Each structure stands twice: as structure tokens, then as C-alpha cells.
Short mmCIF file of C-alpha atoms in Angstrom, two decimals:
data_model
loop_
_atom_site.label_atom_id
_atom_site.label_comp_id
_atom_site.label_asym_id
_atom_site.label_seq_id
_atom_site.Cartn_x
_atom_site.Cartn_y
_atom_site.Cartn_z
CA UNK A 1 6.02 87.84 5.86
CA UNK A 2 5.51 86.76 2.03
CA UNK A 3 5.01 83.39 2.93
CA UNK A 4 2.51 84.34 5.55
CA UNK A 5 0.53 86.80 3.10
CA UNK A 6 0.78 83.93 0.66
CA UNK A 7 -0.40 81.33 3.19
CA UNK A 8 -3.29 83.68 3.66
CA UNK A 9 -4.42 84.13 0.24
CA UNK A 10 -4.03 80.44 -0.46
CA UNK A 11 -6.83 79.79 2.61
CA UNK A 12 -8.85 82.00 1.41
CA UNK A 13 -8.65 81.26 -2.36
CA UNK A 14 -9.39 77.98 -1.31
CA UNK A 15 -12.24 78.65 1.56
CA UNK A 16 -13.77 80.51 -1.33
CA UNK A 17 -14.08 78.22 -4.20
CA UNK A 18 -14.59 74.86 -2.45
CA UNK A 19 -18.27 74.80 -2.06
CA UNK A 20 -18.29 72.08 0.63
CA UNK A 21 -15.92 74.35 2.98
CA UNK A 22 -17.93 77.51 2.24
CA UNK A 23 -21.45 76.28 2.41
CA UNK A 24 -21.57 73.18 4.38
CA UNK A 25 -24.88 74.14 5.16
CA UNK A 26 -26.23 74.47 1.59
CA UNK A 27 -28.64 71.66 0.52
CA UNK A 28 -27.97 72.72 -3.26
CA UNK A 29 -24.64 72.28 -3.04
CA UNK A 30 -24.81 69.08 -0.70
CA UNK A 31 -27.23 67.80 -3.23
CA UNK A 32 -25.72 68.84 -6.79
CA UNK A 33 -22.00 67.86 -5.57
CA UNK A 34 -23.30 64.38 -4.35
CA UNK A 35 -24.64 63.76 -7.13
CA UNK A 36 -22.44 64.78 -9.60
CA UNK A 37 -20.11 62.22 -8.07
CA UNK A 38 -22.57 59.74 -9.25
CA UNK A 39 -22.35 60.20 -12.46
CA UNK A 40 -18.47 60.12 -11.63
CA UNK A 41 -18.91 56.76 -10.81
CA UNK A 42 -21.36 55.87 -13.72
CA UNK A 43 -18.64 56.82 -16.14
CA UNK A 44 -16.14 54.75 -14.06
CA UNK A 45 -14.65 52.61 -16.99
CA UNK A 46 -13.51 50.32 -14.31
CA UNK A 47 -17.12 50.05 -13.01
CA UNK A 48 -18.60 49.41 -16.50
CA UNK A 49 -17.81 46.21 -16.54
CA UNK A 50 -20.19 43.65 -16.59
CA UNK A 51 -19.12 42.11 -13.45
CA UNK A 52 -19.11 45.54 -11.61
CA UNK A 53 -22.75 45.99 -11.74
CA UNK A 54 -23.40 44.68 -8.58
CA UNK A 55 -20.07 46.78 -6.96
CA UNK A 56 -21.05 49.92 -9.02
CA UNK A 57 -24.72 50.03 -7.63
CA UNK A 58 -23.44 49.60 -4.05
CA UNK A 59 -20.79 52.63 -4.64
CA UNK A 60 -23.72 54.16 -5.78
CA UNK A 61 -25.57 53.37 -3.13
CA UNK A 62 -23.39 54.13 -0.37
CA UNK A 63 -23.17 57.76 -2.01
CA UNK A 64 -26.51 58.41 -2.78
CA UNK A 65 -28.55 56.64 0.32
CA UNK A 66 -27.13 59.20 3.04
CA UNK A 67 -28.87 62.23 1.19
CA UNK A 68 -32.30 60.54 1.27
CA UNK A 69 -33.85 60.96 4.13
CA UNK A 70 -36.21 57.46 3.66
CA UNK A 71 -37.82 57.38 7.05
CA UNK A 72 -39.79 61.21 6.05
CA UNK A 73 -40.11 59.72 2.57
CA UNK A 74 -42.32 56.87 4.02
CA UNK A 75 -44.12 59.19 6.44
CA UNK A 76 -45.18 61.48 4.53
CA UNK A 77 -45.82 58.78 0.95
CA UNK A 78 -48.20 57.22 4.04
CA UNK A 79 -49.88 60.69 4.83
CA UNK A 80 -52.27 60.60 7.93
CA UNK A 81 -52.18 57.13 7.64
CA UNK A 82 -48.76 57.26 9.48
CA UNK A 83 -50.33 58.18 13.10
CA UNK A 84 -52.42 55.32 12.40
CA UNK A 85 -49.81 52.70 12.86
CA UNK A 86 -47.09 52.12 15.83
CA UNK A 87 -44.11 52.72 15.73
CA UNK A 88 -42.70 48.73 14.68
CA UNK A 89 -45.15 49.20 11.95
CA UNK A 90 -43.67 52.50 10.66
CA UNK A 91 -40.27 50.46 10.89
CA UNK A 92 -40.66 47.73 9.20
CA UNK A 93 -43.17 49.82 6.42
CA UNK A 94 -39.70 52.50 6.01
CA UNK A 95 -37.67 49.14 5.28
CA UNK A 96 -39.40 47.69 2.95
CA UNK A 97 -40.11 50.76 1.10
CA UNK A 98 -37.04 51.94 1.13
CA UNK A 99 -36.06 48.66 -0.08
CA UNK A 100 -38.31 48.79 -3.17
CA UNK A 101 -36.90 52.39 -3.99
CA UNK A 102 -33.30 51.29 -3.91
CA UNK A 103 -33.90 48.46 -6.22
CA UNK A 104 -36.58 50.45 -9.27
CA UNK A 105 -33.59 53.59 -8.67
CA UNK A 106 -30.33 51.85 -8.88
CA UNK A 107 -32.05 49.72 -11.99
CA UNK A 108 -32.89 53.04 -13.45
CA UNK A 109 -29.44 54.16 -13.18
CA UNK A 110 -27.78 52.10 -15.24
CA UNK A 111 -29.22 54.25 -18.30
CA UNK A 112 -27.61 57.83 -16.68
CA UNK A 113 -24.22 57.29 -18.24
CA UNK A 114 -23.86 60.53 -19.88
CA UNK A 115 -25.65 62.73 -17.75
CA UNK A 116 -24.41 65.60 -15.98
CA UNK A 117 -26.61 67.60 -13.18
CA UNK A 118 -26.53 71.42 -13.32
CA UNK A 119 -27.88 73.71 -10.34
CA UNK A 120 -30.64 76.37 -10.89
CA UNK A 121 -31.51 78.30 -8.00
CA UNK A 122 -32.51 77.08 -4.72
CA UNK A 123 -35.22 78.48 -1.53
CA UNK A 124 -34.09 77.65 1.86
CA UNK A 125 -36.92 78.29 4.70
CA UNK A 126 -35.88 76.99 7.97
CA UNK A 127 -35.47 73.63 7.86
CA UNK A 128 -37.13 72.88 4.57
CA UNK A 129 -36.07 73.96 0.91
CA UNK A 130 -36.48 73.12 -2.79
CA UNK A 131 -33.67 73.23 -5.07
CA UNK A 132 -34.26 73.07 -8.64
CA UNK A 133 -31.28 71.03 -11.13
CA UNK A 134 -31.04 70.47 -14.62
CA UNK A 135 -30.52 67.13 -15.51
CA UNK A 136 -28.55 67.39 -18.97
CA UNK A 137 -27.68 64.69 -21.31
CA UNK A 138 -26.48 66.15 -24.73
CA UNK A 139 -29.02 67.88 -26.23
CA UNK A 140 -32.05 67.05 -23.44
CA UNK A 141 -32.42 68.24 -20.46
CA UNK A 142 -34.88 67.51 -17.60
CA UNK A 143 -35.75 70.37 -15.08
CA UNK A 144 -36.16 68.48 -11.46
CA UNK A 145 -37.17 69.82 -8.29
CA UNK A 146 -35.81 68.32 -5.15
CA UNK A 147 -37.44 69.11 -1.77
CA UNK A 148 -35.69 68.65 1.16
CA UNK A 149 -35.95 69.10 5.00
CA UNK A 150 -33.00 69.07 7.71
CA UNK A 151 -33.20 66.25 9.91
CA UNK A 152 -30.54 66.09 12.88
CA UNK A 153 -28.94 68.80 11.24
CA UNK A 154 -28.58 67.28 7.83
CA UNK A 155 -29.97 67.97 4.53
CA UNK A 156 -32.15 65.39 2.93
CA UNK A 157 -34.12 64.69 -0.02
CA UNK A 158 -38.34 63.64 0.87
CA UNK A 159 -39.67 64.33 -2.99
CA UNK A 160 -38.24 65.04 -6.48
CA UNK A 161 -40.74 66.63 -9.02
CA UNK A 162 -39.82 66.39 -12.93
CA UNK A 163 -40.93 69.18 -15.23
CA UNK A 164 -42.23 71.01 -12.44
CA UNK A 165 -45.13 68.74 -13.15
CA UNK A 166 -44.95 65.38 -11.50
CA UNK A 167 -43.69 64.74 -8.17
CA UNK A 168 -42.83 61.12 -7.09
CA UNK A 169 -43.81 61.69 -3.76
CA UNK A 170 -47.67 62.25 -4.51
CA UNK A 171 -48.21 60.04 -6.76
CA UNK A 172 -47.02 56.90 -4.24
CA UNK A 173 -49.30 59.56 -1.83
CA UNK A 174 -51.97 58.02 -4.05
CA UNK A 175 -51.32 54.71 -4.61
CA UNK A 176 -50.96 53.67 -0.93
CA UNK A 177 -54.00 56.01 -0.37
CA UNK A 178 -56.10 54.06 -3.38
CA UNK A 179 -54.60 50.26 -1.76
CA UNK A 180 -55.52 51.63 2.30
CA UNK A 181 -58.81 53.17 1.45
CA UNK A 182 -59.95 49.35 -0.14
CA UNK A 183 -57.84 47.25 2.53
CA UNK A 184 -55.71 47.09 5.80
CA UNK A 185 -52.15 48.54 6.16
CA UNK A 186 -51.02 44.80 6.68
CA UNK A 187 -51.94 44.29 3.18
CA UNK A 188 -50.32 47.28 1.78
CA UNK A 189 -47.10 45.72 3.73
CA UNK A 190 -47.60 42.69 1.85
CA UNK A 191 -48.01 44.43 -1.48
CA UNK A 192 -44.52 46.15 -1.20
CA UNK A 193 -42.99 42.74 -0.03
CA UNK A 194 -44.57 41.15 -3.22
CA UNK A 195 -42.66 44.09 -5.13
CA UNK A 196 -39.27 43.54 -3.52
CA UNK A 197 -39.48 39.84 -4.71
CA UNK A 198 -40.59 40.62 -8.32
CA UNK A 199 -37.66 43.01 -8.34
CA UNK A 200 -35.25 40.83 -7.34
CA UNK A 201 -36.05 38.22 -10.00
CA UNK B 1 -56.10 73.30 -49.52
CA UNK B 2 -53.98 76.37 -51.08
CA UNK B 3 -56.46 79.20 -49.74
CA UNK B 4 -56.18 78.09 -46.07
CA UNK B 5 -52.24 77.15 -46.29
CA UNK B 6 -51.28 80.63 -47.44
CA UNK B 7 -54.35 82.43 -45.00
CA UNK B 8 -52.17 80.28 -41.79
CA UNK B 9 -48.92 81.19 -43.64
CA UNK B 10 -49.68 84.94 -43.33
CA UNK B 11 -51.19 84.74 -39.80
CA UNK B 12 -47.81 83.03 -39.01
CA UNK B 13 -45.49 85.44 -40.13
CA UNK B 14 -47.55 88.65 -38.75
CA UNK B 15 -47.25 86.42 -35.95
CA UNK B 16 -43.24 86.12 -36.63
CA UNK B 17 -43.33 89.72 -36.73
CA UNK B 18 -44.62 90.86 -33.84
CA UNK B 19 -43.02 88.49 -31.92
CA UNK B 20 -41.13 88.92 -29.20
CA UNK B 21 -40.31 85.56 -27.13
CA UNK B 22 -38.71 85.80 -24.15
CA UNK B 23 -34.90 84.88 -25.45
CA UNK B 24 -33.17 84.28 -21.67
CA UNK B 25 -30.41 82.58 -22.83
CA UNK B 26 -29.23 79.71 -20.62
CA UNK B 27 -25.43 81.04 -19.05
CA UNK B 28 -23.02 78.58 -18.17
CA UNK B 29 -20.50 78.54 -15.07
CA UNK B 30 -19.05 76.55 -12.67
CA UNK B 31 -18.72 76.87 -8.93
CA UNK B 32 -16.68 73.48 -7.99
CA UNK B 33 -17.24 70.33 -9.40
CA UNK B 34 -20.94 71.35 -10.24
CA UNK B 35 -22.40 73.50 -13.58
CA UNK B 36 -24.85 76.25 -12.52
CA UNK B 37 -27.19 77.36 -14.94
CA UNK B 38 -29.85 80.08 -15.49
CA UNK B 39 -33.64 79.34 -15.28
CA UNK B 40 -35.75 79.15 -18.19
CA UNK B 41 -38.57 81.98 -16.84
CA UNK B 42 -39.46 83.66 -13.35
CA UNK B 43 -42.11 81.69 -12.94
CA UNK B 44 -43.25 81.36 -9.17
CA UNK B 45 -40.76 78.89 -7.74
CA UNK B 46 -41.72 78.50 -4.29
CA UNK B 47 -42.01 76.09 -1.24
CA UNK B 48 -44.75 74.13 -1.14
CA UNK B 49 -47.18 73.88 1.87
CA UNK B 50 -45.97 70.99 4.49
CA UNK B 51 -49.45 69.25 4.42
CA UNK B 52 -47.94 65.65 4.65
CA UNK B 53 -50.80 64.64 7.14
CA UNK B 54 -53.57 66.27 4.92
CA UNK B 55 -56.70 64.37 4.91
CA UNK B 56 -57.01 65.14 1.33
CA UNK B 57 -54.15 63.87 0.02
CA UNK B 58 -53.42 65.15 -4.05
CA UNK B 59 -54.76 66.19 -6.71
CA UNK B 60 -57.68 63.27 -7.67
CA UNK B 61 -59.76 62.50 -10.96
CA UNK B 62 -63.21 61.16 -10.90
CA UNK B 63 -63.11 57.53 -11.99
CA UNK B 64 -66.77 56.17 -12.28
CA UNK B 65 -65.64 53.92 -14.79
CA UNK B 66 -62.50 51.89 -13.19
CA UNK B 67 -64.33 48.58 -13.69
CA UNK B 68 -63.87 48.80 -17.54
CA UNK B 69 -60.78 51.33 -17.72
CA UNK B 70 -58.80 48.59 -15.39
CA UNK B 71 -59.39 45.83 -17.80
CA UNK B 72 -58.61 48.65 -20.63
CA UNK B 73 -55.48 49.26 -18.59
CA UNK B 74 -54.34 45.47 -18.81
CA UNK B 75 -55.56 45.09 -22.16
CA UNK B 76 -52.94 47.98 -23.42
CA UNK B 77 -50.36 47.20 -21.25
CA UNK B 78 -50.30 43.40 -23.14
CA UNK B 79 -50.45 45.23 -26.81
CA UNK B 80 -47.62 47.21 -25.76
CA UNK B 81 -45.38 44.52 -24.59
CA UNK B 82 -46.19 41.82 -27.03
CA UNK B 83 -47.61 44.19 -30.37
CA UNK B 84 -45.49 47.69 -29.60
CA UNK B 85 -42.37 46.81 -28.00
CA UNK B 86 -41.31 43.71 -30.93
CA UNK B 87 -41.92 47.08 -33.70
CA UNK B 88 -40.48 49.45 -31.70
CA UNK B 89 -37.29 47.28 -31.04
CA UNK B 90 -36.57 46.59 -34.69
CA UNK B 91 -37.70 50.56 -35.32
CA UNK B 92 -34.68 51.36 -32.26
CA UNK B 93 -32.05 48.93 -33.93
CA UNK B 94 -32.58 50.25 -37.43
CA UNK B 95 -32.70 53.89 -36.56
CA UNK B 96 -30.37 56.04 -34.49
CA UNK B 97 -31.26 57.83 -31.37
CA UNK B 98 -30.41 60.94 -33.18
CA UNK B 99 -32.60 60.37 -36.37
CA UNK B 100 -35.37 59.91 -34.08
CA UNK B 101 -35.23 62.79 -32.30
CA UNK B 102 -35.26 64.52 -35.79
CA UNK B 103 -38.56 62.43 -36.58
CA UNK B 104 -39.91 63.61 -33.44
CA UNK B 105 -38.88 66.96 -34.03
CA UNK B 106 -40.47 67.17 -37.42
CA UNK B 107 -44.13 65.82 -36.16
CA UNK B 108 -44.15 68.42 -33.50
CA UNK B 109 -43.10 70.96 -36.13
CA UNK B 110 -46.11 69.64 -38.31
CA UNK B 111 -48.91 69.78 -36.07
CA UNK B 112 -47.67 73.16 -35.16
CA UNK B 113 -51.28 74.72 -35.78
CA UNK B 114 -52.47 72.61 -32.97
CA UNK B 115 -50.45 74.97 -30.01
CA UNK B 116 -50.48 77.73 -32.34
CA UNK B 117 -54.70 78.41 -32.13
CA UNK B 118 -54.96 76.98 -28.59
CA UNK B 119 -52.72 79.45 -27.39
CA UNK B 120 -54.64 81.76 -29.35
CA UNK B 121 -57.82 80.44 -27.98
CA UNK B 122 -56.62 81.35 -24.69
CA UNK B 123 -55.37 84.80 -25.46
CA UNK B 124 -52.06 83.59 -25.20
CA UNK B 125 -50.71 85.74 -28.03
CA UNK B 126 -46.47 86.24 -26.55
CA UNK B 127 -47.02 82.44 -26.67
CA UNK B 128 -48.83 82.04 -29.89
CA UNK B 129 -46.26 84.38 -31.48
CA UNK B 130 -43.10 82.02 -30.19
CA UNK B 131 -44.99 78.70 -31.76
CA UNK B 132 -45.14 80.48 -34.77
CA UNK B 133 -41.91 82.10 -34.75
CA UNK B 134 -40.47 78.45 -33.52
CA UNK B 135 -42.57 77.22 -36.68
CA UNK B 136 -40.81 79.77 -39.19
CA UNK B 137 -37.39 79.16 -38.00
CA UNK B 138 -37.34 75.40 -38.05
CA UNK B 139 -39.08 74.96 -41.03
CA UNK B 140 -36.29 76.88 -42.77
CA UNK B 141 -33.18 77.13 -41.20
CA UNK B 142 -34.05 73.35 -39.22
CA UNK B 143 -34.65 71.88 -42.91
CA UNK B 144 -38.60 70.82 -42.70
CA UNK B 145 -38.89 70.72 -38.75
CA UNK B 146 -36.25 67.82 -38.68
CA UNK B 147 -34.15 70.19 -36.18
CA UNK B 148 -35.07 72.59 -33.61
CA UNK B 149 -32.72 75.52 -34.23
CA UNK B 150 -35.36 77.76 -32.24
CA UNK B 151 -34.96 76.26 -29.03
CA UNK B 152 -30.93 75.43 -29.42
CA UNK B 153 -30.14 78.62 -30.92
CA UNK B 154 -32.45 81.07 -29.69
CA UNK B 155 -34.42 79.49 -26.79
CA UNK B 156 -37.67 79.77 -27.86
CA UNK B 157 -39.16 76.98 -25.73
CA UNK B 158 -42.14 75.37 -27.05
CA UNK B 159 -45.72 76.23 -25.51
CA UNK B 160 -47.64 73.28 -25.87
CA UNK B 161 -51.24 73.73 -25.44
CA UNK B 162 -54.07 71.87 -26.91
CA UNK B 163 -57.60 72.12 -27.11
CA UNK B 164 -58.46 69.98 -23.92
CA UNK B 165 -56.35 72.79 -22.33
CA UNK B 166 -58.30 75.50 -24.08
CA UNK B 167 -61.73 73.77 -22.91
CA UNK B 168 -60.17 73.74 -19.40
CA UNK B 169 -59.53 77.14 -19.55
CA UNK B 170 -62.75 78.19 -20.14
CA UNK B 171 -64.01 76.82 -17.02
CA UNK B 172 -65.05 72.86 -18.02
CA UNK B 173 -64.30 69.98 -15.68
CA UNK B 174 -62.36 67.48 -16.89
CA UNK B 175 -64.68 65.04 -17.11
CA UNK B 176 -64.40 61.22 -15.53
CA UNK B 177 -60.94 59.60 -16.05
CA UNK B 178 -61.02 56.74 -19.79
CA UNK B 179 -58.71 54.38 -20.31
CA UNK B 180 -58.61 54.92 -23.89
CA UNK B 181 -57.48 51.66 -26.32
CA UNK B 182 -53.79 52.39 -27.23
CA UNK B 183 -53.74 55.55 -26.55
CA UNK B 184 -53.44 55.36 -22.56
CA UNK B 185 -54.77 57.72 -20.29
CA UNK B 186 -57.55 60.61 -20.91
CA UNK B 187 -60.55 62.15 -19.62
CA UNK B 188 -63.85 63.15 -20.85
CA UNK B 189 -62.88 66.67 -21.63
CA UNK B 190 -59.39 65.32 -23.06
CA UNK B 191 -61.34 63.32 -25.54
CA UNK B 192 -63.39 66.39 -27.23
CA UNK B 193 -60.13 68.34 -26.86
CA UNK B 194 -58.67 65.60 -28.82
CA UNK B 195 -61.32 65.43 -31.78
CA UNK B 196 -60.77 69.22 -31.95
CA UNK B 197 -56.87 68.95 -32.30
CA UNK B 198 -57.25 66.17 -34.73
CA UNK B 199 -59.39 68.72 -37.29
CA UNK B 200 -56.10 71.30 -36.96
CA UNK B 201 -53.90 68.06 -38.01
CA UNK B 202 -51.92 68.98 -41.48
CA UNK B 203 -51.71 65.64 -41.95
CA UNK B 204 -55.99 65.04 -42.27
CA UNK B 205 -55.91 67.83 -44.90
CA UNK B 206 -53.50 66.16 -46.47
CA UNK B 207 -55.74 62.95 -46.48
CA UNK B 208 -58.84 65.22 -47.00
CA UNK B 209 -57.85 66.88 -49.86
CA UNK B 210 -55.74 64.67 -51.69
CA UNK B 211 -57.12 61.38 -51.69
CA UNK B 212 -54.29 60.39 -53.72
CA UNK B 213 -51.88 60.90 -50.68
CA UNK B 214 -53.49 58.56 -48.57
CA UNK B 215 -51.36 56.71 -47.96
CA UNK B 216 -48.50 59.03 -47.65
CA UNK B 217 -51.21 59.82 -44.81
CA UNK B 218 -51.45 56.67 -43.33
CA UNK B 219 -47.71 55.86 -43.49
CA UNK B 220 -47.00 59.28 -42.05
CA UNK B 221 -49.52 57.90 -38.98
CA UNK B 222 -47.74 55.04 -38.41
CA UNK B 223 -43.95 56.52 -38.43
CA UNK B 224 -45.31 59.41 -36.03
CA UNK B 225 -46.69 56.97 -33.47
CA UNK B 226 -43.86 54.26 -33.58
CA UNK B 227 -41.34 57.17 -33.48
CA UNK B 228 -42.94 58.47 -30.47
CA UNK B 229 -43.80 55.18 -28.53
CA UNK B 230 -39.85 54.16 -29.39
CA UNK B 231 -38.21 57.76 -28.50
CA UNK B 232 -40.64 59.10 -25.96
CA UNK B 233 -43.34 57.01 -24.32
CA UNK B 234 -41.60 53.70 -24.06
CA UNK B 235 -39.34 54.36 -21.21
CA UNK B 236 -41.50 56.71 -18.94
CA UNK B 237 -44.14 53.93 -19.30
CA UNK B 238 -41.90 51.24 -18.34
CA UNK B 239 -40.08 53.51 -15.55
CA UNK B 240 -43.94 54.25 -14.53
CA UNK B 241 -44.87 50.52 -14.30
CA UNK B 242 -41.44 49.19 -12.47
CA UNK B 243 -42.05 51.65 -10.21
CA UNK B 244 -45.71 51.32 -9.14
CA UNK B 245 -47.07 49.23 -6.70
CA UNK B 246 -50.59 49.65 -8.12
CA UNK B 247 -49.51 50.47 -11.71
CA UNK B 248 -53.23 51.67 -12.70
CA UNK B 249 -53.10 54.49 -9.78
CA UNK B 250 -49.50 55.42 -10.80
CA UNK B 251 -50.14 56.12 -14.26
CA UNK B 252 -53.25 57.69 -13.21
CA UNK B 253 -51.70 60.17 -11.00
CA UNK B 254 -49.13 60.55 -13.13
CA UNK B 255 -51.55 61.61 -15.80
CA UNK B 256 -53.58 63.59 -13.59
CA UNK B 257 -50.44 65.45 -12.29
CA UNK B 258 -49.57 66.28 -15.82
CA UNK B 259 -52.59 68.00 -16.98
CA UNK B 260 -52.88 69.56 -13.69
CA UNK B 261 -49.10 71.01 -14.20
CA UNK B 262 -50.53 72.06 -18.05
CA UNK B 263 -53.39 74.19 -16.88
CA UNK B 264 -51.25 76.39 -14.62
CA UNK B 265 -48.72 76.95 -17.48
#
């Protein structure tokens, strides 16, 4: 009987204050846990090594990529432009973008060390929401915005938007608006391939 | 120089006074492995509208003049990797990230007349009242400006308006887009706004009306802009560029998005 009781209060204790077994539907807590083991594995001694660069991005990587949700990133960074093109074009454009984000945002990384991310409040409308973070580190803090839609039941980042001000997603909106509206989509293609290779110098 | 010191010295503490900033301090607790914290303000955070086939697609500036600003674009973007970055990496080795922050600290503490009669301007006055309370407070107990006791201690955020944002508010456009030589990104209506905000700079009186101190005035110039290149614009301009894949667009945008974000405040 006390064992059962116990047993009981145990399950529930724990239902209750593991935020992935309570709300495995909630995109703040999908996003803020995920990424909160990032900056686990940023302040990985192990990983600081200079030899585990290459092995600490891909950890990163492997983390961090499932939350994104790159093909609606790509879609909607194209606009209208997207029912323009077929669908092997919207393929191999998602790729190569995609590609180009990795490499500028696992870069970027390397400087988050010390950060920590910090949940605000969230809005959850069907199958979109916005959930607002704090990125801290010591005394400065950044306020970003992530918006993110459910796709095959998952929750996944399409924009982030710093200071409530600038969101990443519009402003590639208008670059590959600026390069279409003066040339063809092959040479926006072309553009981004140029970018992967200057990266990976 | 004395008469208009002490008239802005008792504005600013009837200011003080009256004040009464909105102090929601930030609360700390943790659900899991993840901090939650409080926000700063009820502003309206909401969902956008899912227009990602618009025809229109952002926010745009007009740009008659992207002929000359995209060779002014280049042109900065060489003085700031072969003139600004060699200073500003000697500046970053000899100084501490901390010490910097305090330099930063104390030139936004200096030009504090700048937000404080823009946001009267604008009939702003809970705003006006925090800058000056923020003003009084670090001045004193944040020794000269060099710390920011308001917002640790008391979170009183800073409201950060300037006269391009006042001229905006009273209905004018903002004018065609300028590349402006190193200073980066502005517009037409940013450039007045900035000629007004340079007459409410403490440092010009200074210069004005003791020609003695001018170089104390010119040094002070040249510490306040390699101090804020080094600690603030340096690494959003290079995260900016690495990013883009039409760099002049991106920063742009990202200038446009700004002001656009600064109007609505």
C-alpha cells in the first residue's frame, strides 16, 4: 500500500516537473530545452579543444538542425517567388540555403560560450506560435523572438527576430527579392553556391 | 555654459521627482533544465500575419541614390577592415571587455539630453522622466555614468529616442536611403535628425565654450567612436556581412528594420 502511494507520488512528481513529459507539445519548451543543451555542449571542456571544432559543430548540429524547419525557411525567405519555380528547383534552392545557414550559424557559435537562454512567454495559435527567450550572457541580454509552425506534427523554427526589431527572415525576404527582381532565379542559385564556397575557405 | 547646465540640472531632477518608471523587476525560476523569466513591459506581443506569399514583401526604403551609396558602401566597408579593425584590435587587446562596457556606458550617460528632449518632443514624459531619473542615478551612485546601476538595480530601461525619431513622429518621411562616409547607413530625415542631436551633444558645449578643452573634445570623439565600433558595431557588422548574400541589401534592411522597430516604440 505505502509503496504503491509512494510509487504514485513519485510518477506524478516526476510527470509534473519534467517539461518534456508534461508538454511534449509545447514549442517553448521544445525550443528553450534544445537549446539550452547547446550551450551544454558549448561549455563541453572536452569539446573545447581545438581539434573538437569540427566534432563540436556537428553535435551541435545534429541537436539544433531537427528544430529548424529549413524547407518553410526557404519558402517563405523566397516569398511568391516560390510558386514560380518546380519543385527540383525548390530542392536544390532549400539545400543550398540551408547549407549557407549551417555554415554563417555554427561559425557564429563558437562566440556563445557563456550564454544561457531563458523563456519569456510564448502564443500558440494552431499550428503557428512565437515564443519569446532571453538570451543572457552576464550582464547582457538579448530579447529574441522565435516563430514557429508545426509541420508533420512537429514544432519548428521559420524566423528569429532580435530586439523585437529585426527579423532574419525578412531581411533575406529582401535580399533574394532585390537579386530576383534584377536577374533569374538560376542566378540567385548561383549566388548562394558562390557563398557556400567563400564559406568554406 | 553654467546658466544652461544648472536650467537642465533642475528640469532633470523635477523630472527625477515626478518620476515614476515602470520598475517590473525581472523574477527568476526554473521549470527543468530551462530559466524562465518575466517580460520587460506588456507591450503587444502577438502573432504576426502569415503573408509569406505577399507580393509586397517588407518593409522597403526609397533608394534613388544606390549608384553612389553602393560605391559608399564598398568604400566603408575597406576603411573598416584595413583603417578600423587594426585600431580597434590594439583598443580590444589593451582594454578589457568590462572597461569597455563602462566607456560605453558613460557616453550614453553623457549624451543623455539627446533621449531626454526627444522624448519630450514627443510627449513622452513617463519616458522622459526614466532618462532623467536613469541620468541622476548613474551619474551618482554609477560614479560619472561609468555603470548603469538604474537598469541593474532598478530596471529602468533606457528609452532611446532621437531627433530623426521625433521628426518621424511628427509625420515626415524618411527621406531616400545615404550611405553616409563612416558612419554607415542613414536616410534623409536621419541626417537632419542627426545635426539636431549633435547641437544637444555635452561634449560640443564643451568644445563651444571652452576652447581650451578642445582637445579634451576631440580626444573624447575619438575614444567614444573606437569604444563603440570595438564593443558594439564591430561584430553585428561582421555577423551582418558573413551572413548576406547581397551585403548592401542586408545592411539595408537591417537598417530599415531598425528604425522601423524605433518608431513603434
Amino acid at each position: 500500500m505505502n509503496k504503491s502511494i509512494i510509487a504514485a507520488i513519485t510518477t506524478v512528481a516526476l510527470v509534473t516537473t519534467s517539461p518534456v513529459l508534461a508538454r511534449a507539445d509545447d514549442p517553448g519548451q521544445l525550443l528553450t530545452s534544445t537549446i539550452s543543451k547547446g550551450f551544454e555542449i558549448l561549455r563541453d571542456p572536452m569539446l573545447q579543444q581545438p581539434d573538437q571544432l569540427a566534432n563540436r559543430r556537428k553535435k551541435l548540429w545534429d541537436l539544433l538542425g531537427p528544430i529548424f524547419g529549413f524547407e518553410e525557411i526557404a519558402k517563405r525567405a523566397l516569398g511568391y517567388h516560390w510558386k514560380e519555380i518546380n519543385a527540383e528547383q525548390r530542392r536544390e534552392f532549400t539545400e543550398t540555403f540551408t547549407e549557407m545557414l549551417k555554415d554563417v550559424y555554427l561559425s557564429k557559435s563558437d562566440d556563445f560560450q557563456d550564454g544561457e537562454i531563458k523563456f519569456v512567454r510564448q502564443i500558440v495559435k494552431g499550428d503557428r506560435s512565437k515564443v519569446q527567450t532571453h538570451f543572457v550572457n552576464g550582464e547582457k541580454k538579448i530579447i529574441v523572438d522565435f516563430s514557429m509552425t508545426k509541420i508533420d506534427g512537429q514544432w519548428m523554427i521559420y524566423d528569429l527576430t532580435v530586439e523585437k526589431s529585426v527579423s532574419f527572415l525578412a531581411n533575406y525576404r529582401t535580399q533574394f527579392n532585390s537579386i530576383l527582381s534584377k536577374g533569374t532565379f538560376e542566378d540567385l542559385l548561383q549566388r548562394l553556391r558562390d557563398k557556400n564556397i567563400e564559406l568554406s575557405n | 555654459m553654467n546658466r544652461t547646465f544648472w536650467t537642465s540640472a533642475v528640469l532633470i531632477c523635477f523630472l527625477f521627482l515626478t518620476a515614476s518608471p515602470n520598475s517590473a523587476h525581472a523574477q527568476f525560476f526554473s521549470i527543468g533544465t530551462t530559466e524562465v523569466a518575466t517580460p520587460e513591459d506588456d507591450d503587444d506581443f502577438q502573432l504576426d500575419e502569415d503573408d509569406w506569399d505577399a507580393y509586397e514583401p517588407v518593409i522597403v526604403i526609397k533608394d534613388p541614390y544606390e549608384g553612389f551609396n553602393r560605391w559608399m558602401f564598398k568604400v566603408n566597408d575597406k576603411i573598416y577592415r584595413y583603417i578600423f579593425n587594426p585600431i580597434s584590435d590594439v583598443y580590444d587587446f589593451i582594454l578589457p571587455n568590462r572597461v569597455q562596457e563602462c566607456v560605453d556606458d558613460f557616453f550614453k550617460n553623457a549624451k543623455t539630453p539627446v533621449p531626454l528632449v526627444n522624448n519630450l518632443l514627443q510627449g513622452k514624459f513617463t519616458q522622459a522622466a526614466t532618462v532623467g531619473g536613469r541620468f541622476l542615478v548613474n551619474s551618482t551612485v554609477g560614479i560619472s555614468g561609468l555603470f548603469d546601476p538604474a537598469e541593474y538595480y532598478l530596471k529602468w530601461s533606457e528609452y532611446d529616442e532621437d531627433f530623426g525619431q521625433t521628426l518621424g513622429y511628427y509625420g515626415m518621411g524618411s527621406g531616400p536611403y545615404l550611405i553616409l562616409p563612416l558612419l554607415g547607413p542613414s536616410s534623409g530625415r536621419d541626417v537632419l535628425g542627426w545635426i539636431g542631436d549633435y547641437a544637444l551633444n555635452p561634449f560640443l558645449w564643451l568644445g563651444i565654450f571652452d576652447v581650451e578643452k578642445e582637445e579634451v573634445f576631440t580626444g573624447l570623439s575619438y575614444l567614444r567612436r573606437v569604444n563603440a565600433y570595438t564593443y558594439r558595431q564591430r561584430d553585428d557588422y561582421e555577423t551582418v556581412m558573413v551572413g548576406a548574400i547581397d551585403p548592401y541589401i542586408a545592411l539595408q534592411n537591417f537598417y530599415v528594420q531598425i528604425r522601423e522597430a524605433k518608431s513603434k516604440e
